[in-house]
């Protein structure tokens, strides 16, 4: 890399260093101003209510907002990187084409998955997905370096030393630019603290506004890119030191990898497959080895120490064996359970890893200078990565679309029982493709499939199954299907069974919305002369909590209001403590006065709420619930101020 990119002999750059700095700062300023405008369109609160979302332009136009976000995030950064390196006309054409591609990717990303289910409940999604951001950044890094190499007059597979120099220096350049930008913000925050000491808060208020911080940070990033670009020698020492240190990790990873492979014949593959994530760990090992090999090889001009040379040759077959094991693990899971988004993404990574591992293994056995054969492999694999990213980010091989077709096909073919199908994956984990398939399944000729699909389609929150046990069939069964009514002989009122519960009323009581197990304790009558119902969700945890203090949960209690409608009145705590649930099941619970009466002030009732303990009392659980003492039938029943007469 030349010290002054404005003076390249090919005449590709017409601007001097001063003009290039002004151009880059202007790009950063424009990027910051656009980012400010986009952020100021959002609601002021982090979790805005639905009415604020509907009044907000980004939530009314999520696809367009995502498009603008993608273009604002990536086009200026590419312009910063390539200004002074690519001729003006090709650069402008490239940026226009890039903006069009980013617009298409952003629009499709929102279309394919319009809702965000990250916190259980679904909200409108306006931001591009993390997967799209990561894959776009990776693809642009590769494409920019290949384009820049071609623009310099080189063929794609020639001048590998230039490939190495540009790619590694560019990577270090952007890391340093990000660190510098973070330091700029840290210095500004320090300045805020200093002014706060003398009660001058104007500077601090300025830092809190997007109109200042967005342009400031964008220009800081642009300035750091320029400084490291016109003074590349500043990065050479850092890069060479980093690569040297990384290269000495190669013998360590090779020793560990071969020790693992040599231990497999003695342990067998069963423990490996039993983890459920073997392929991911193996592919990570291959990726780390790949980086270390390239750190040791560098541009191929030098000769590393003997230990690193031997480790480099030993790493190649190790990478191949690990990749084949990962591919076999993925294929085995797909053959048994079909495609899922994670398996498809892993398969794509495994394909690229096979390209690297096979090519590197061939380079290890050739008589060329040390590992010279990896040079064309790196270029070919880079093109393969770009191809895989295009397939993944478009409908051609969208993991959600492929997975939905695979899973629904297994269900239709009878390979999967309706109760074992993961309907919640279609509802919350496969975007528009899953929702469309789930809607179609509600019209299935199989009544069981149609019923379960309908319940899943109407679900508003996602319930997660126990890891490794597959989907829970009770999640798509009718409400109260597995609810046990206690004490013996008690019955649920019919109108309670047919009540449609909202998310707030049914909090911590999933069995009111689906077939998950729970205990419903029918308590003595409250002030409306109708029973109170205590719903304890999930299995009994009392045996696990015995003889030790444990964190406990609360259970909702339901009763009728003055109009006869059922509502969630409050919660009973510590129902998971040892012996508590069993006592409630047997009807051995008695009423007790509160620790403090409610207060009346200015005609209003101020309810006393004791602070609930988060740990069970340190006492042994009784072997069985104590008998209920006889009570005078004429005596009043006290149920406490929250739901009974004081």
Tab-separated table of N, CA, C and O in Angstrom, residues 494-598:
chain	number	residue	atom	x	y	z
A	494	UNK	N	-68.512	-23.642	34.631
A	494	UNK	CA	-68.500	-23.733	33.172
A	494	UNK	C	-68.081	-22.426	32.522
A	494	UNK	O	-67.369	-22.426	31.506
A	495	UNK	N	-68.525	-21.289	33.097
A	495	UNK	CA	-68.171	-20.018	32.464
A	495	UNK	C	-66.672	-19.731	32.592
A	495	UNK	O	-66.092	-19.034	31.760
A	496	UNK	N	-66.010	-20.278	33.616
A	496	UNK	CA	-64.556	-20.126	33.719
A	496	UNK	C	-63.859	-20.911	32.614
A	496	UNK	O	-62.880	-20.440	32.019
A	497	UNK	N	-64.353	-22.102	32.327
A	497	UNK	CA	-63.755	-22.925	31.276
A	497	UNK	C	-63.822	-22.241	29.916
A	497	UNK	O	-62.933	-22.428	29.079
A	498	UNK	N	-64.842	-21.455	29.666
A	498	UNK	CA	-65.045	-20.871	28.341
A	498	UNK	C	-64.629	-19.407	28.280
A	498	UNK	O	-64.883	-18.743	27.279
A	499	UNK	N	-63.986	-18.918	29.328
A	499	UNK	CA	-63.504	-17.538	29.300
A	499	UNK	C	-62.294	-17.419	28.381
A	499	UNK	O	-61.398	-18.268	28.395
A	500	UNK	N	-62.280	-16.369	27.556
A	500	UNK	CA	-61.133	-16.085	26.692
A	500	UNK	C	-60.241	-15.094	27.429
A	500	UNK	O	-60.655	-13.963	27.717
A	501	UNK	N	-59.041	-15.527	27.733
A	501	UNK	CA	-58.150	-14.742	28.576
A	501	UNK	C	-57.195	-13.898	27.756
A	501	UNK	O	-56.680	-14.333	26.727
A	502	UNK	N	-56.931	-12.680	28.226
A	502	UNK	CA	-55.899	-11.849	27.634
A	502	UNK	C	-54.545	-12.202	28.197
A	502	UNK	O	-54.423	-12.967	29.161
A	503	UNK	N	-53.514	-11.622	27.621
A	503	UNK	CA	-52.157	-11.937	28.065
A	503	UNK	C	-51.922	-11.512	29.508
A	503	UNK	O	-51.242	-12.194	30.272
A	504	UNK	N	-52.497	-10.384	29.927
A	504	UNK	CA	-52.279	-9.912	31.294
A	504	UNK	C	-53.010	-10.792	32.298
A	504	UNK	O	-52.478	-11.134	33.358
A	505	UNK	N	-54.263	-11.174	31.982
A	505	UNK	CA	-55.033	-11.989	32.913
A	505	UNK	C	-54.431	-13.376	33.077
A	505	UNK	O	-54.448	-13.956	34.159
A	506	UNK	N	-53.913	-13.936	31.967
A	506	UNK	CA	-53.391	-15.300	32.002
A	506	UNK	C	-51.899	-15.355	32.310
A	506	UNK	O	-51.255	-16.367	32.072
A	507	UNK	N	-51.352	-14.266	32.821
A	507	UNK	CA	-49.931	-14.246	33.141
A	507	UNK	C	-49.586	-15.366	34.115
A	507	UNK	O	-50.254	-15.567	35.113
A	508	UNK	N	-48.538	-16.111	33.817
A	508	UNK	CA	-48.071	-17.237	34.630
A	508	UNK	C	-49.087	-18.367	34.697
A	508	UNK	O	-49.038	-19.198	35.602
A	509	UNK	N	-50.035	-18.406	33.778
A	509	UNK	CA	-51.040	-19.476	33.763
A	509	UNK	C	-51.281	-19.904	32.330
A	509	UNK	O	-52.350	-19.690	31.764
A	510	UNK	N	-50.275	-20.523	31.707
A	510	UNK	CA	-50.390	-20.918	30.308
A	510	UNK	C	-51.508	-21.918	30.072
A	510	UNK	O	-52.038	-22.012	28.971
A	511	UNK	N	-51.863	-22.687	31.093
A	511	UNK	CA	-52.883	-23.708	30.879
A	511	UNK	C	-54.246	-23.096	30.594
A	511	UNK	O	-55.172	-23.811	30.174
A	512	UNK	N	-54.427	-21.797	30.810
A	512	UNK	CA	-55.672	-21.137	30.450
A	512	UNK	C	-55.728	-20.814	28.962
A	512	UNK	O	-56.791	-20.473	28.450
A	513	UNK	N	-54.578	-20.913	28.273
A	513	UNK	CA	-54.528	-20.624	26.841
A	513	UNK	C	-54.174	-21.842	26.006
A	513	UNK	O	-54.362	-21.845	24.799
A	514	UNK	N	-53.628	-22.868	26.622
A	514	UNK	CA	-53.282	-24.088	25.892
A	514	UNK	C	-53.342	-25.264	26.853
A	514	UNK	O	-53.855	-25.145	27.968
A	515	UNK	N	-52.797	-26.407	26.422
A	515	UNK	CA	-52.951	-27.619	27.214
A	515	UNK	C	-51.826	-27.929	28.158
A	515	UNK	O	-51.715	-29.078	28.607
A	516	UNK	N	-50.976	-26.965	28.487
A	516	UNK	CA	-49.875	-27.243	29.410
A	516	UNK	C	-50.411	-27.627	30.791
A	516	UNK	O	-51.442	-27.127	31.225
A	517	UNK	N	-49.698	-28.511	31.498
A	517	UNK	CA	-50.198	-28.982	32.803
A	517	UNK	C	-50.234	-27.866	33.844
A	517	UNK	O	-49.405	-26.955	33.833
A	518	UNK	N	-51.181	-27.966	34.743
A	518	UNK	CA	-51.249	-27.055	35.878
A	518	UNK	C	-52.198	-27.645	36.915
A	518	UNK	O	-52.968	-28.567	36.622
A	519	UNK	N	-52.116	-27.142	38.114
A	519	UNK	CA	-53.066	-27.470	39.181
A	519	UNK	C	-53.970	-26.272	39.406
A	519	UNK	O	-53.478	-25.132	39.513
A	520	UNK	N	-55.276	-26.502	39.477
A	520	UNK	CA	-56.227	-25.439	39.805
A	520	UNK	C	-56.854	-25.789	41.147
A	520	UNK	O	-57.527	-26.818	41.283
A	521	UNK	N	-56.606	-24.952	42.131
A	521	UNK	CA	-57.102	-25.175	43.489
A	521	UNK	C	-58.376	-24.359	43.681
A	521	UNK	O	-58.354	-23.128	43.535
A	522	UNK	N	-59.478	-25.032	43.973
A	522	UNK	CA	-60.741	-24.354	44.240
A	522	UNK	C	-60.757	-23.974	45.718
A	522	UNK	O	-60.810	-24.841	46.598
A	523	UNK	N	-60.694	-22.664	45.992
A	523	UNK	CA	-60.615	-22.156	47.357
A	523	UNK	C	-62.009	-21.834	47.890
A	523	UNK	O	-62.976	-21.760	47.118
A	524	UNK	N	-62.135	-21.630	49.191
A	524	UNK	CA	-63.442	-21.267	49.749
A	524	UNK	C	-64.016	-20.024	49.089
A	524	UNK	O	-63.303	-19.231	48.474
A	525	UNK	N	-65.325	-19.838	49.243
A	525	UNK	CA	-66.011	-18.753	48.571
A	525	UNK	C	-65.520	-17.394	49.044
A	525	UNK	O	-65.209	-17.186	50.206
A	526	UNK	N	-65.466	-16.456	48.099
A	526	UNK	CA	-65.106	-15.089	48.417
A	526	UNK	C	-66.334	-14.240	48.625
A	526	UNK	O	-67.424	-14.735	48.893
A	527	UNK	N	-66.185	-12.934	48.445
A	527	UNK	CA	-67.276	-12.027	48.771
A	527	UNK	C	-68.428	-12.115	47.778
A	527	UNK	O	-69.539	-11.667	48.070
A	528	UNK	N	-68.199	-12.675	46.576
A	528	UNK	CA	-69.276	-12.791	45.595
A	528	UNK	C	-69.969	-14.138	45.679
A	528	UNK	O	-70.720	-14.496	44.783
A	529	UNK	N	-69.730	-14.877	46.720
A	529	UNK	CA	-70.354	-16.189	46.932
A	529	UNK	C	-70.042	-17.154	45.806
A	529	UNK	O	-70.820	-18.058	45.520
A	530	UNK	N	-68.898	-16.988	45.145
A	530	UNK	CA	-68.435	-17.928	44.130
A	530	UNK	C	-67.010	-18.316	44.481
A	530	UNK	O	-66.313	-17.573	45.179
A	531	UNK	N	-66.568	-19.464	44.038
A	531	UNK	CA	-65.231	-19.919	44.446
A	531	UNK	C	-64.127	-19.041	43.884
A	531	UNK	O	-64.277	-18.395	42.854
A	532	UNK	N	-63.008	-19.044	44.567
A	532	UNK	CA	-61.777	-18.449	44.073
A	532	UNK	C	-60.897	-19.568	43.545
A	532	UNK	O	-60.848	-20.649	44.132
A	533	UNK	N	-60.221	-19.310	42.444
A	533	UNK	CA	-59.448	-20.347	41.766
A	533	UNK	C	-57.971	-19.948	41.739
A	533	UNK	O	-57.613	-18.907	41.179
A	534	UNK	N	-57.137	-20.775	42.345
A	534	UNK	CA	-55.691	-20.577	42.359
A	534	UNK	C	-55.072	-21.484	41.310
A	534	UNK	O	-55.249	-22.703	41.359
A	535	UNK	N	-54.341	-20.914	40.342
A	535	UNK	CA	-53.752	-21.680	39.243
A	535	UNK	C	-52.243	-21.763	39.460
A	535	UNK	O	-51.548	-20.740	39.449
A	536	UNK	N	-51.757	-22.977	39.664
A	536	UNK	CA	-50.321	-23.212	39.867
A	536	UNK	C	-49.799	-23.909	38.619
A	536	UNK	O	-50.161	-25.055	38.332
A	537	UNK	N	-48.965	-23.216	37.871
A	537	UNK	CA	-48.513	-23.722	36.573
A	537	UNK	C	-47.352	-24.679	36.730
A	537	UNK	O	-46.585	-24.618	37.701
A	538	UNK	N	-47.227	-25.585	35.757
A	538	UNK	CA	-46.065	-26.448	35.664
A	538	UNK	C	-46.054	-27.587	36.650
A	538	UNK	O	-46.974	-27.755	37.456
A	539	UNK	N	-44.991	-28.397	36.621
A	539	UNK	CA	-44.868	-29.534	37.539
A	539	UNK	C	-44.548	-29.075	38.946
A	539	UNK	O	-44.109	-27.947	39.177
A	540	UNK	N	-44.766	-29.963	39.907
A	540	UNK	CA	-44.489	-29.669	41.308
A	540	UNK	C	-42.980	-29.583	41.527
A	540	UNK	O	-42.245	-30.529	41.255
A	541	UNK	N	-42.504	-28.437	41.971
A	541	UNK	CA	-41.075	-28.234	42.235
A	541	UNK	C	-40.714	-28.460	43.699
A	541	UNK	O	-39.577	-28.250	44.103
A	542	UNK	N	-41.689	-28.868	44.510
A	542	UNK	CA	-41.442	-28.968	45.943
A	542	UNK	C	-40.357	-29.948	46.305
A	542	UNK	O	-39.564	-29.712	47.205
A	543	UNK	N	-40.292	-31.085	45.600
A	543	UNK	CA	-39.271	-32.079	45.932
A	543	UNK	C	-37.875	-31.554	45.647
A	543	UNK	O	-36.930	-31.889	46.355
A	544	UNK	N	-37.752	-30.721	44.608
A	544	UNK	CA	-36.436	-30.160	44.309
A	544	UNK	C	-36.054	-29.091	45.321
A	544	UNK	O	-34.878	-28.833	45.547
A	545	UNK	N	-37.071	-28.479	45.921
A	545	UNK	CA	-36.779	-27.391	46.854
A	545	UNK	C	-36.601	-27.871	48.282
A	545	UNK	O	-36.279	-27.085	49.164
A	546	UNK	N	-36.856	-29.156	48.520
A	546	UNK	CA	-36.821	-29.665	49.888
A	546	UNK	C	-35.440	-29.474	50.500
A	546	UNK	O	-34.413	-29.655	49.851
A	547	UNK	N	-35.458	-29.126	51.783
A	547	UNK	CA	-34.251	-29.037	52.619
A	547	UNK	C	-33.272	-27.964	52.157
A	547	UNK	O	-32.115	-27.976	52.533
A	548	UNK	N	-33.727	-27.023	51.327
A	548	UNK	CA	-32.843	-25.938	50.932
A	548	UNK	C	-33.686	-24.743	50.508
A	548	UNK	O	-34.835	-24.887	50.107
A	549	UNK	N	-33.086	-23.587	50.601
A	549	UNK	CA	-33.798	-22.382	50.186
A	549	UNK	C	-33.711	-22.235	48.677
A	549	UNK	O	-32.656	-22.430	48.084
A	550	UNK	N	-34.827	-21.913	48.041
A	550	UNK	CA	-34.858	-21.805	46.591
A	550	UNK	C	-35.632	-20.553	46.215
A	550	UNK	O	-36.463	-20.056	46.950
A	551	UNK	N	-35.356	-20.064	45.024
A	551	UNK	CA	-36.145	-18.976	44.485
A	551	UNK	C	-37.525	-19.516	44.127
A	551	UNK	O	-37.661	-20.603	43.579
A	552	UNK	N	-38.568	-18.770	44.435
A	552	UNK	CA	-39.931	-19.232	44.213
A	552	UNK	C	-40.649	-18.300	43.264
A	552	UNK	O	-40.216	-17.180	42.998
A	553	UNK	N	-41.798	-18.760	42.765
A	553	UNK	CA	-42.601	-17.973	41.850
A	553	UNK	C	-43.969	-17.737	42.464
A	553	UNK	O	-44.294	-18.236	43.531
A	554	UNK	N	-44.776	-16.951	41.763
A	554	UNK	CA	-46.121	-16.657	42.234
A	554	UNK	C	-47.122	-17.344	41.324
A	554	UNK	O	-46.829	-17.677	40.179
A	555	UNK	N	-48.319	-17.529	41.845
A	555	UNK	CA	-49.397	-18.169	41.090
A	555	UNK	C	-50.605	-17.247	41.108
A	555	UNK	O	-50.963	-16.696	42.162
A	556	UNK	N	-51.260	-17.038	39.961
A	556	UNK	CA	-52.400	-16.118	39.906
A	556	UNK	C	-53.640	-16.725	40.547
A	556	UNK	O	-53.833	-17.945	40.553
A	557	UNK	N	-54.472	-15.853	41.083
A	557	UNK	CA	-55.736	-16.268	41.674
A	557	UNK	C	-56.850	-15.519	40.951
A	557	UNK	O	-56.725	-14.330	40.653
A	558	UNK	N	-57.931	-16.225	40.627
A	558	UNK	CA	-59.009	-15.681	39.805
A	558	UNK	C	-60.317	-15.695	40.589
A	558	UNK	O	-60.572	-16.580	41.411
A	559	UNK	N	-61.145	-14.718	40.299
A	559	UNK	CA	-62.463	-14.643	40.913
A	559	UNK	C	-63.388	-13.792	40.069
A	559	UNK	O	-62.968	-13.130	39.112
A	560	UNK	N	-64.685	-13.796	40.419
A	560	UNK	CA	-65.675	-13.017	39.682
A	560	UNK	C	-65.733	-11.588	40.224
A	560	UNK	O	-65.560	-11.354	41.418
A	561	UNK	N	-66.017	-10.650	39.309
A	561	UNK	CA	-66.262	-9.283	39.747
A	561	UNK	C	-67.743	-9.105	40.056
A	561	UNK	O	-68.523	-10.072	40.057
A	562	UNK	N	-68.155	-7.882	40.318
A	562	UNK	CA	-69.544	-7.615	40.688
A	562	UNK	C	-70.513	-7.925	39.559
A	562	UNK	O	-71.721	-8.076	39.797
A	563	UNK	N	-69.997	-8.003	38.327
A	563	UNK	CA	-70.850	-8.308	37.177
A	563	UNK	C	-70.802	-9.787	36.805
A	563	UNK	O	-71.370	-10.187	35.784
A	564	UNK	N	-70.122	-10.585	37.593
A	564	UNK	CA	-70.058	-12.015	37.347
A	564	UNK	C	-68.988	-12.442	36.368
A	564	UNK	O	-68.899	-13.631	36.040
A	565	UNK	N	-68.161	-11.521	35.874
A	565	UNK	CA	-67.104	-11.871	34.923
A	565	UNK	C	-65.839	-12.274	35.681
A	565	UNK	O	-65.520	-11.713	36.734
A	566	UNK	N	-65.114	-13.241	35.125
A	566	UNK	CA	-63.893	-13.737	35.760
A	566	UNK	C	-62.714	-12.822	35.448
A	566	UNK	O	-62.535	-12.385	34.309
A	567	UNK	N	-61.927	-12.556	36.479
A	567	UNK	CA	-60.744	-11.722	36.324
A	567	UNK	C	-59.629	-12.249	37.221
A	567	UNK	O	-59.883	-12.941	38.212
A	568	UNK	N	-58.420	-11.893	36.862
A	568	UNK	CA	-57.263	-12.193	37.711
A	568	UNK	C	-57.222	-11.165	38.834
A	568	UNK	O	-57.062	-9.973	38.594
A	569	UNK	N	-57.393	-11.616	40.071
A	569	UNK	CA	-57.483	-10.726	41.218
A	569	UNK	C	-56.131	-10.397	41.821
A	569	UNK	O	-55.949	-9.344	42.428
A	570	UNK	N	-55.202	-11.296	41.717
A	570	UNK	CA	-53.893	-11.089	42.328
A	570	UNK	C	-53.056	-12.342	42.250
A	570	UNK	O	-53.270	-13.191	41.368
A	571	UNK	N	-52.105	-12.474	43.160
A	571	UNK	CA	-51.172	-13.599	43.130
A	571	UNK	C	-50.957	-14.147	44.535
A	571	UNK	O	-51.033	-13.417	45.528
A	572	UNK	N	-50.705	-15.424	44.594
A	572	UNK	CA	-50.278	-16.087	45.822
A	572	UNK	C	-48.828	-16.505	45.632
A	572	UNK	O	-48.486	-17.138	44.624
A	573	UNK	N	-47.973	-16.152	46.576
A	573	UNK	CA	-46.544	-16.425	46.444
A	573	UNK	C	-46.156	-17.701	47.178
A	573	UNK	O	-46.894	-18.227	48.002
A	574	UNK	N	-44.981	-18.192	46.848
A	574	UNK	CA	-44.332	-19.318	47.530
A	574	UNK	C	-45.089	-20.636	47.345
A	574	UNK	O	-44.995	-21.541	48.167
A	575	UNK	N	-45.811	-20.759	46.245
A	575	UNK	CA	-46.551	-22.000	46.008
A	575	UNK	C	-45.643	-23.159	45.612
A	575	UNK	O	-46.107	-24.304	45.546
A	576	UNK	N	-44.382	-22.885	45.332
A	576	UNK	CA	-43.448	-23.952	44.974
A	576	UNK	C	-42.635	-24.443	46.162
A	576	UNK	O	-41.768	-25.299	46.012
A	577	UNK	N	-42.890	-23.904	47.326
A	577	UNK	CA	-42.132	-24.337	48.500
A	577	UNK	C	-42.500	-25.769	48.880
A	577	UNK	O	-43.590	-26.253	48.548
A	578	UNK	N	-41.615	-26.470	49.571
A	578	UNK	CA	-41.853	-27.884	49.909
A	578	UNK	C	-43.169	-28.077	50.658
A	578	UNK	O	-43.443	-27.420	51.657
A	579	UNK	N	-43.993	-28.990	50.170
A	579	UNK	CA	-45.228	-29.365	50.829
A	579	UNK	C	-46.392	-28.433	50.595
A	579	UNK	O	-47.535	-28.780	50.927
A	580	UNK	N	-46.155	-27.247	50.015
A	580	UNK	CA	-47.232	-26.271	49.869
A	580	UNK	C	-48.261	-26.732	48.847
A	580	UNK	O	-49.470	-26.728	49.099
A	581	UNK	N	-47.785	-27.153	47.674
A	581	UNK	CA	-48.738	-27.541	46.634
A	581	UNK	C	-49.550	-28.759	47.076
A	581	UNK	O	-50.757	-28.824	46.821
A	582	UNK	N	-48.894	-29.698	47.725
A	582	UNK	CA	-49.616	-30.895	48.156
A	582	UNK	C	-50.692	-30.536	49.178
A	582	UNK	O	-51.805	-31.082	49.154
A	583	UNK	N	-50.375	-29.617	50.083
A	583	UNK	CA	-51.376	-29.188	51.056
A	583	UNK	C	-52.551	-28.508	50.368
A	583	UNK	O	-53.717	-28.708	50.741
A	584	UNK	N	-52.260	-27.700	49.361
A	584	UNK	CA	-53.336	-27.038	48.621
A	584	UNK	C	-54.183	-28.052	47.863
A	584	UNK	O	-55.411	-27.922	47.789
A	585	UNK	N	-53.535	-29.067	47.302
A	585	UNK	CA	-54.284	-30.095	46.582
A	585	UNK	C	-55.264	-30.818	47.505
A	585	UNK	O	-56.364	-31.183	47.093
A	586	UNK	N	-54.860	-31.042	48.745
A	586	UNK	CA	-55.693	-31.786	49.686
A	586	UNK	C	-56.735	-30.908	50.363
A	586	UNK	O	-57.520	-31.391	51.184
A	587	UNK	N	-56.742	-29.603	50.040
A	587	UNK	CA	-57.695	-28.710	50.666
A	587	UNK	C	-57.348	-28.358	52.084
A	587	UNK	O	-58.234	-28.028	52.883
A	588	UNK	N	-56.077	-28.456	52.432
A	588	UNK	CA	-55.650	-28.217	53.808
A	588	UNK	C	-55.192	-26.791	54.026
A	588	UNK	O	-54.420	-26.519	54.943
A	589	UNK	N	-55.641	-25.849	53.185
A	589	UNK	CA	-55.283	-24.449	53.366
A	589	UNK	C	-56.380	-23.747	54.153
A	589	UNK	O	-57.575	-23.977	53.912
A	590	UNK	N	-56.012	-22.927	55.094
A	590	UNK	CA	-56.978	-22.172	55.899
A	590	UNK	C	-56.716	-20.681	55.735
A	590	UNK	O	-55.606	-20.257	55.393
A	591	UNK	N	-57.728	-19.899	55.973
A	591	UNK	CA	-57.603	-18.453	55.843
A	591	UNK	C	-56.853	-17.873	57.027
A	591	UNK	O	-56.881	-18.411	58.132
A	592	UNK	N	-56.183	-16.752	56.796
A	592	UNK	CA	-55.435	-16.077	57.853
A	592	UNK	C	-55.537	-14.576	57.637
A	592	UNK	O	-55.553	-14.104	56.499
A	593	UNK	N	-55.618	-13.828	58.731
A	593	UNK	CA	-55.683	-12.377	58.629
A	593	UNK	C	-54.342	-11.841	58.124
A	593	UNK	O	-53.294	-12.425	58.355
A	594	UNK	N	-54.367	-10.689	57.446
A	594	UNK	CA	-53.106	-10.108	56.960
A	594	UNK	C	-52.261	-9.589	58.102
A	594	UNK	O	-52.740	-9.389	59.226
A	595	UNK	N	-50.996	-9.342	57.797
A	595	UNK	CA	-50.101	-8.815	58.819
A	595	UNK	C	-50.488	-7.402	59.232
A	595	UNK	O	-50.174	-6.960	60.338
A	596	UNK	N	-51.162	-6.681	58.331
A	596	UNK	CA	-51.573	-5.318	58.614
A	596	UNK	C	-52.866	-5.044	57.861
A	596	UNK	O	-53.020	-5.457	56.709
A	597	UNK	N	-53.807	-4.383	58.515
A	597	UNK	CA	-55.056	-4.056	57.845
A	597	UNK	C	-54.836	-2.996	56.779
A	597	UNK	O	-53.844	-2.244	56.808
A	598	UNK	N	-55.786	-2.918	55.837
A	598	UNK	CA	-55.761	-1.842	54.857
A	598	UNK	C	-56.040	-0.513	55.556
A	598	UNK	O	-56.525	-0.466	56.692
